[in-house]
Coordinates of C-alpha atoms in Angstrom, one line a residue:
M1383 CA -43.8 -3.5 -10.6
H1384 CA -43.4 0.2 -10.3
N1385 CA -40.2 1.6 -11.9
Y1386 CA -39.5 4.3 -9.4
I1387 CA -36.6 6.7 -10.1
F1388 CA -35.3 8.7 -7.1
S1389 CA -33.9 12.2 -7.1
H1390 CA -32.4 14.5 -4.5
H1391 CA -34.5 17.6 -5.2
S1392 CA -37.4 18.5 -2.9
S1393 CA -38.5 14.9 -3.0
F1394 CA -37.8 11.5 -4.5
R1395 CA -38.8 11.8 -8.1
E1396 CA -42.2 10.3 -8.9
I1397 CA -42.6 8.2 -5.8
F1398 CA -44.8 10.7 -4.0
K1399 CA -47.2 10.8 -7.0
Q1400 CA -48.4 7.3 -6.2
E1401 CA -51.8 7.5 -4.6
I1402 CA -51.1 4.3 -2.6
I1403 CA -48.5 6.1 -0.5
D1404 CA -50.1 7.5 2.6
Q1405 CA -49.1 10.7 4.3
E1406 CA -47.1 9.0 7.0
T1407 CA -45.0 7.1 4.4
N1408 CA -44.7 10.3 2.4
D1409 CA -43.3 12.1 5.5
T1410 CA -40.9 9.3 6.2
L1411 CA -39.5 9.4 2.6
R1412 CA -39.1 13.1 2.8
L1413 CA -37.2 12.7 6.0
L1414 CA -35.0 10.0 4.4
A1415 CA -34.3 12.4 1.4
T1416 CA -33.2 15.1 3.8
I1417 CA -31.0 12.8 5.8
T1418 CA -29.3 11.3 2.8
D1419 CA -28.7 14.6 1.1
T1420 CA -27.1 16.1 4.2
S1421 CA -24.9 13.0 4.8
V1422 CA -21.1 13.3 4.3
N1423 CA -21.1 9.7 3.2
E1424 CA -22.0 8.8 -0.3
I1425 CA -25.4 7.0 -0.5
Y1426 CA -26.5 5.0 -3.5
I1427 CA -29.8 3.2 -4.1
F1428 CA -29.9 0.7 -6.9
D1429 CA -32.4 -1.8 -8.3
T1430 CA -32.3 -5.4 -7.1
D1431 CA -33.0 -6.7 -10.6
T1432 CA -31.3 -4.5 -13.1
L1433 CA -28.7 -3.0 -10.6
Y1434 CA -29.3 0.4 -12.2
F1435 CA -28.8 3.3 -9.9
L1436 CA -32.1 4.9 -8.9
Y1437 CA -30.7 7.5 -6.5
V1438 CA -27.4 9.0 -5.5
N1439 CA -27.0 11.7 -2.9
K1440 CA -25.2 15.0 -3.2
S1441 CA -22.0 13.7 -1.6
A1442 CA -21.8 10.9 -4.3
E1443 CA -22.4 13.4 -7.1
A1444 CA -19.7 15.7 -5.8
N1445 CA -17.1 13.0 -5.3
L1446 CA -17.8 11.1 -8.5
G1447 CA -18.4 14.1 -10.7
Y1448 CA -21.5 12.6 -12.3
S1449 CA -25.1 13.9 -11.9
L1450 CA -28.0 11.6 -11.2
D1451 CA -29.2 12.0 -14.7
E1452 CA -25.9 10.8 -16.1
M1453 CA -25.9 7.8 -13.7
K1454 CA -29.5 6.6 -14.2
Y1455 CA -28.3 3.9 -16.6
F1456 CA -25.1 3.1 -14.7
T1457 CA -24.7 0.1 -12.4
P1458 CA -22.2 -0.1 -9.6
V1459 CA -19.8 -1.9 -12.0
D1460 CA -19.4 1.3 -14.0
I1461 CA -17.7 3.0 -11.1
Y1462 CA -16.3 -0.2 -9.3
T1463 CA -14.2 -1.1 -12.3
K1464 CA -12.2 -4.0 -10.8
I1465 CA -15.2 -6.4 -11.0
S1466 CA -17.4 -7.8 -13.7
L1467 CA -21.2 -7.6 -13.6
N1468 CA -21.5 -11.4 -13.0
S1469 CA -19.0 -11.2 -10.2
F1470 CA -20.8 -8.3 -8.6
K1471 CA -24.1 -10.2 -8.8
N1472 CA -22.5 -13.2 -7.1
L1473 CA -21.2 -10.8 -4.4
L1474 CA -24.8 -9.7 -3.7
K1475 CA -26.3 -13.2 -3.6
P1476 CA -26.4 -13.4 0.3
L1477 CA -28.4 -10.2 0.4
Y1478 CA -31.3 -11.6 -1.8
S1479 CA -32.0 -14.4 0.7
S1480 CA -31.9 -12.3 3.9
D1481 CA -33.0 -8.9 5.2
N1482 CA -30.5 -9.0 8.0
K1483 CA -27.2 -9.5 6.1
F1484 CA -25.0 -6.8 4.8
I1485 CA -21.8 -6.8 2.7
K1486 CA -18.7 -4.8 3.8
L1487 CA -15.7 -4.3 1.6
Q1488 CA -12.9 -1.9 0.8
T1489 CA -12.0 -1.0 -2.8
R1490 CA -11.4 1.9 -5.2
L1491 CA -14.0 3.8 -7.2
Q1492 CA -13.4 5.6 -10.5
R1493 CA -14.5 9.2 -10.9
K1494 CA -15.8 10.8 -14.1
N1495 CA -12.3 12.3 -14.7
F1496 CA -10.8 8.7 -14.5
S1497 CA -9.1 9.3 -11.1
F1498 CA -9.5 6.8 -8.3
Y1499 CA -10.3 7.1 -4.6
N1500 CA -10.3 4.5 -1.8
V1501 CA -13.6 3.7 -0.2
Q1502 CA -15.3 1.5 2.4
I1503 CA -18.6 0.1 1.2
I1504 CA -21.5 -1.3 3.2
I1505 CA -24.4 -2.7 1.0
K1506 CA -27.7 -3.8 2.4
K1507 CA -31.2 -4.6 1.1
I1508 CA -34.0 -2.2 2.2
L1509 CA -37.7 -2.2 1.8
L1510 CA -39.5 0.9 0.7
P1511 CA -43.2 1.1 -0.3
E1512 CA -44.0 -2.2 -2.2
R1513 CA -40.5 -2.7 -3.3
E1514 CA -37.0 -3.9 -2.3
Y1515 CA -33.8 -2.0 -3.1
F1516 CA -30.1 -2.2 -2.5
V1517 CA -28.6 0.7 -0.6
A1518 CA -24.8 1.3 -0.5
I1519 CA -23.3 3.6 2.0
I1520 CA -19.8 4.6 1.0
T1521 CA -17.1 6.3 3.0
D1522 CA -14.1 7.9 1.4
I1523 CA -11.1 6.5 3.2
T1524 CA -8.4 8.0 0.9
E1525 CA -6.9 10.1 3.7
Q1526 CA -7.0 7.2 6.1
I1527 CA -5.1 5.0 3.6
I1528 CA -2.5 7.7 3.1
I1529 CA -2.1 8.0 6.9
Q1530 CA -1.8 4.2 7.2
K1531 CA 0.9 4.1 4.6
Q1532 CA 2.8 6.9 6.3
L1533 CA 2.6 5.1 9.6
K1534 CA 3.8 1.9 8.0
S1535 CA 6.6 3.8 6.4
L1536 CA 7.6 5.3 9.7
A1537 CA 7.7 1.8 11.2
T1538 CA 9.9 0.3 8.5
R1539 CA 11.9 3.2 7.0
D1540 CA 14.9 5.1 8.3
C1541 CA 13.8 8.7 8.5
L1542 CA 17.2 10.1 7.3
T1543 CA 18.0 7.9 4.3
G1544 CA 14.6 6.5 3.3
T1545 CA 16.0 3.0 3.3
Y1546 CA 14.6 0.2 5.4
N1547 CA 15.5 0.5 9.1
R1548 CA 17.0 -2.1 11.4
H1549 CA 13.7 -3.4 12.6
K1550 CA 12.6 -4.1 9.0
A1551 CA 16.0 -5.6 8.2
N1552 CA 15.7 -8.1 11.0
Q1553 CA 12.3 -9.0 9.7
I1554 CA 13.6 -9.4 6.1
I1555 CA 16.4 -11.7 7.3
D1556 CA 14.0 -13.9 9.3
E1557 CA 11.7 -14.2 6.2
E1558 CA 14.6 -15.0 3.9
I1559 CA 15.9 -17.7 6.2
I1560 CA 12.4 -19.3 6.3
R1561 CA 12.1 -19.1 2.5
Q1562 CA 15.5 -20.6 1.7
N1563 CA 15.1 -23.4 4.2
R1564 CA 11.8 -24.2 2.6
Y1565 CA 13.2 -24.3 -0.9
N1566 CA 16.7 -25.5 -0.1
G1567 CA 18.2 -22.3 -1.4
T1568 CA 20.7 -19.7 -0.3
F1569 CA 21.2 -16.0 0.0
T1570 CA 24.0 -13.5 0.9
L1571 CA 24.1 -11.1 3.7
M1572 CA 26.3 -8.0 3.1
M1573 CA 27.2 -5.4 5.7
F1574 CA 29.3 -2.3 5.1
D1575 CA 30.6 0.6 7.1
I1576 CA 31.8 4.0 5.9
D1577 CA 35.5 4.3 6.6
Y1578 CA 36.6 7.1 9.0
F1579 CA 33.1 8.5 9.1
K1580 CA 33.7 10.1 12.5
L1581 CA 36.4 12.2 10.8
V1582 CA 33.8 13.4 8.3
N1583 CA 31.5 14.5 11.1
D1584 CA 34.3 16.2 13.0
T1585 CA 35.7 18.0 10.0
Y1586 CA 32.5 19.0 8.1
G1587 CA 29.8 18.8 10.8
H1588 CA 26.9 16.4 11.3
N1589 CA 24.7 18.1 8.6
I1590 CA 27.3 17.2 6.0
G1591 CA 27.7 13.8 7.5
D1592 CA 23.9 13.3 7.1
S1593 CA 24.0 14.4 3.5
V1594 CA 26.8 11.8 2.9
L1595 CA 24.6 9.0 4.3
Q1596 CA 21.7 10.2 2.1
E1597 CA 23.9 10.4 -1.0
L1598 CA 25.4 7.0 -0.4
S1599 CA 22.0 5.4 0.1
K1600 CA 20.8 6.8 -3.2
L1601 CA 23.9 5.5 -4.9
I1602 CA 23.3 2.0 -3.5
L1603 CA 19.6 2.0 -4.3
K1604 CA 20.4 2.9 -7.9
N1605 CA 22.9 0.1 -8.4
K1606 CA 21.3 -2.8 -6.5
R1607 CA 19.1 -5.4 -8.0
Q1608 CA 15.3 -5.0 -7.6
S1609 CA 15.2 -8.2 -5.4
D1610 CA 18.0 -7.0 -3.1
K1611 CA 16.8 -5.5 0.2
F1612 CA 18.9 -2.6 1.6
A1613 CA 18.7 -1.1 5.1
R1614 CA 20.5 1.2 7.4
W1615 CA 21.7 -0.9 10.3
G1616 CA 22.7 2.0 12.5
G1617 CA 25.0 5.1 12.3
E1618 CA 27.2 4.7 9.2
E1619 CA 26.6 1.0 9.0
F1620 CA 24.3 -0.6 6.3
I1621 CA 23.2 -4.1 5.5
M1622 CA 21.9 -5.8 2.4
V1623 CA 20.1 -9.1 1.7
L1624 CA 20.8 -10.6 -1.7
P1625 CA 18.5 -13.5 -2.5
E1626 CA 19.6 -16.4 -4.6
T1627 CA 23.2 -15.3 -4.7
T1628 CA 26.3 -17.5 -4.6
S1629 CA 29.5 -16.6 -2.8
K1630 CA 31.2 -15.9 -6.2
D1631 CA 28.3 -13.6 -7.4
S1632 CA 28.1 -11.8 -4.1
L1633 CA 31.8 -11.2 -4.1
I1634 CA 31.7 -9.7 -7.5
F1635 CA 28.7 -7.5 -6.6
A1636 CA 30.3 -6.3 -3.3
K1637 CA 33.5 -5.3 -5.1
K1638 CA 31.4 -3.5 -7.7
I1639 CA 29.6 -1.5 -4.9
R1640 CA 32.9 -0.8 -3.2
K1641 CA 34.4 0.7 -6.4
I1642 CA 31.3 2.7 -7.3
I1643 CA 31.4 4.4 -3.9
A1644 CA 35.2 4.9 -4.0
D1645 CA 34.9 6.5 -7.5
H1646 CA 31.9 8.7 -6.6
S1647 CA 32.5 12.4 -5.9
F1648 CA 30.4 13.2 -2.9
E1649 CA 29.3 16.8 -2.6
K1650 CA 31.6 18.8 -0.2
V1651 CA 33.4 15.7 1.0
A1652 CA 34.7 14.5 -2.4
Q1653 CA 35.7 10.9 -1.7
I1654 CA 34.7 8.3 0.9
T1655 CA 35.3 4.6 1.0
V1656 CA 33.5 1.6 2.6
S1657 CA 34.6 -1.7 4.1
I1658 CA 32.4 -4.6 3.3
G1659 CA 31.8 -8.0 4.9
I1660 CA 29.8 -10.7 3.3
C1661 CA 28.6 -14.2 4.2
V1662 CA 26.5 -16.8 2.5
F1663 CA 23.6 -18.5 4.2
Q1664 CA 24.1 -22.2 4.8
E1665 CA 21.8 -24.9 6.0
N1666 CA 21.1 -24.6 9.8
D1667 CA 22.4 -21.0 9.9
T1668 CA 20.4 -18.9 12.4
K1669 CA 20.0 -15.2 12.0
E1670 CA 22.3 -14.7 15.0
K1671 CA 24.9 -16.8 13.4
L1672 CA 24.6 -15.0 10.1
L1673 CA 24.9 -11.6 11.7
Q1674 CA 27.9 -12.8 13.7
K1675 CA 29.6 -14.0 10.6
V1676 CA 29.0 -10.9 8.5
D1677 CA 30.1 -8.7 11.4
E1678 CA 33.3 -10.7 11.7
A1679 CA 33.9 -10.3 8.0
L1680 CA 33.4 -6.5 8.2
Y1681 CA 35.7 -6.3 11.2
E1682 CA 38.4 -8.2 9.3
A1683 CA 38.0 -5.8 6.3
K1684 CA 38.5 -2.8 8.5
N1685 CA 41.5 -4.4 10.3
K1686 CA 43.2 -5.2 7.0
G1687 CA 43.3 -1.6 5.9
R1688 CA 39.6 -0.7 5.0
N1689 CA 38.2 0.0 1.5
R1690 CA 38.1 -3.7 0.8
V1691 CA 35.7 -6.7 0.7
I1692 CA 36.0 -9.8 2.9
L1693 CA 34.0 -13.0 2.4
K1694 CA 33.4 -15.1 5.5
K1695 CA 33.2 -18.7 4.3
R1696 CA 32.4 -20.4 7.6

């Protein structure tokens, strides 16, 4: 078996020296070399037996930071670090038995400088003179992943405070109800509202009001548990889901949050307070019933003088 090594100079290294290759094949290979080296995609050709790289195009060298000479004893596992050699061989098994199949996956590759980038990979078996090879065509999708994350964030995050938005909060409550019904558990829903927030906006202006909302959100995020989910419900109203929390524990936590906010010195506004309503999920509670209960608890807290916590028991 010929041990061809490819290069991206004027021709594939060595392969054209074989007398068995006719001129038509020679021209075809030269055309292939030109196409691969002008491709914006990364192209890798590797041995079907040893899995050693035989050829990488200029885009691959530029993105990875390795030269072909540095990579000639590399296998894909050396840059696809999340998989073992045996696992990679198992991944390729369908390609050995068919010329028509291909493998498509998304993963991260590691550069020479140890940084990572996101890629989409298509691997297929190809036949060149007297020999089979694997070819991998790789597209850098790092920017695409970043855009997807940004779009997801826009769909789930409040643009002012960076907390979850109302849409995401509704989804979280739905999921928590399903989870607690499945495991016969419970959770607490907490809703709070900034007292006299309209006065803040009227006195200091909406820009200062926005900064208060941002500062308060950071304060809550800093003091909540990692498992607690915090969202802006609308305007100056916020909501929090506290998994696996009893009425006693939730009351202690809510009072702690109320005091932290009351004691905090907000820039330009000095002091603000919040009224808090809480309710504990009980068997057969729907989301609508939970939201009604917590809203009633918040309304009661405001009617009783504000800057207080009310637990709605039933």
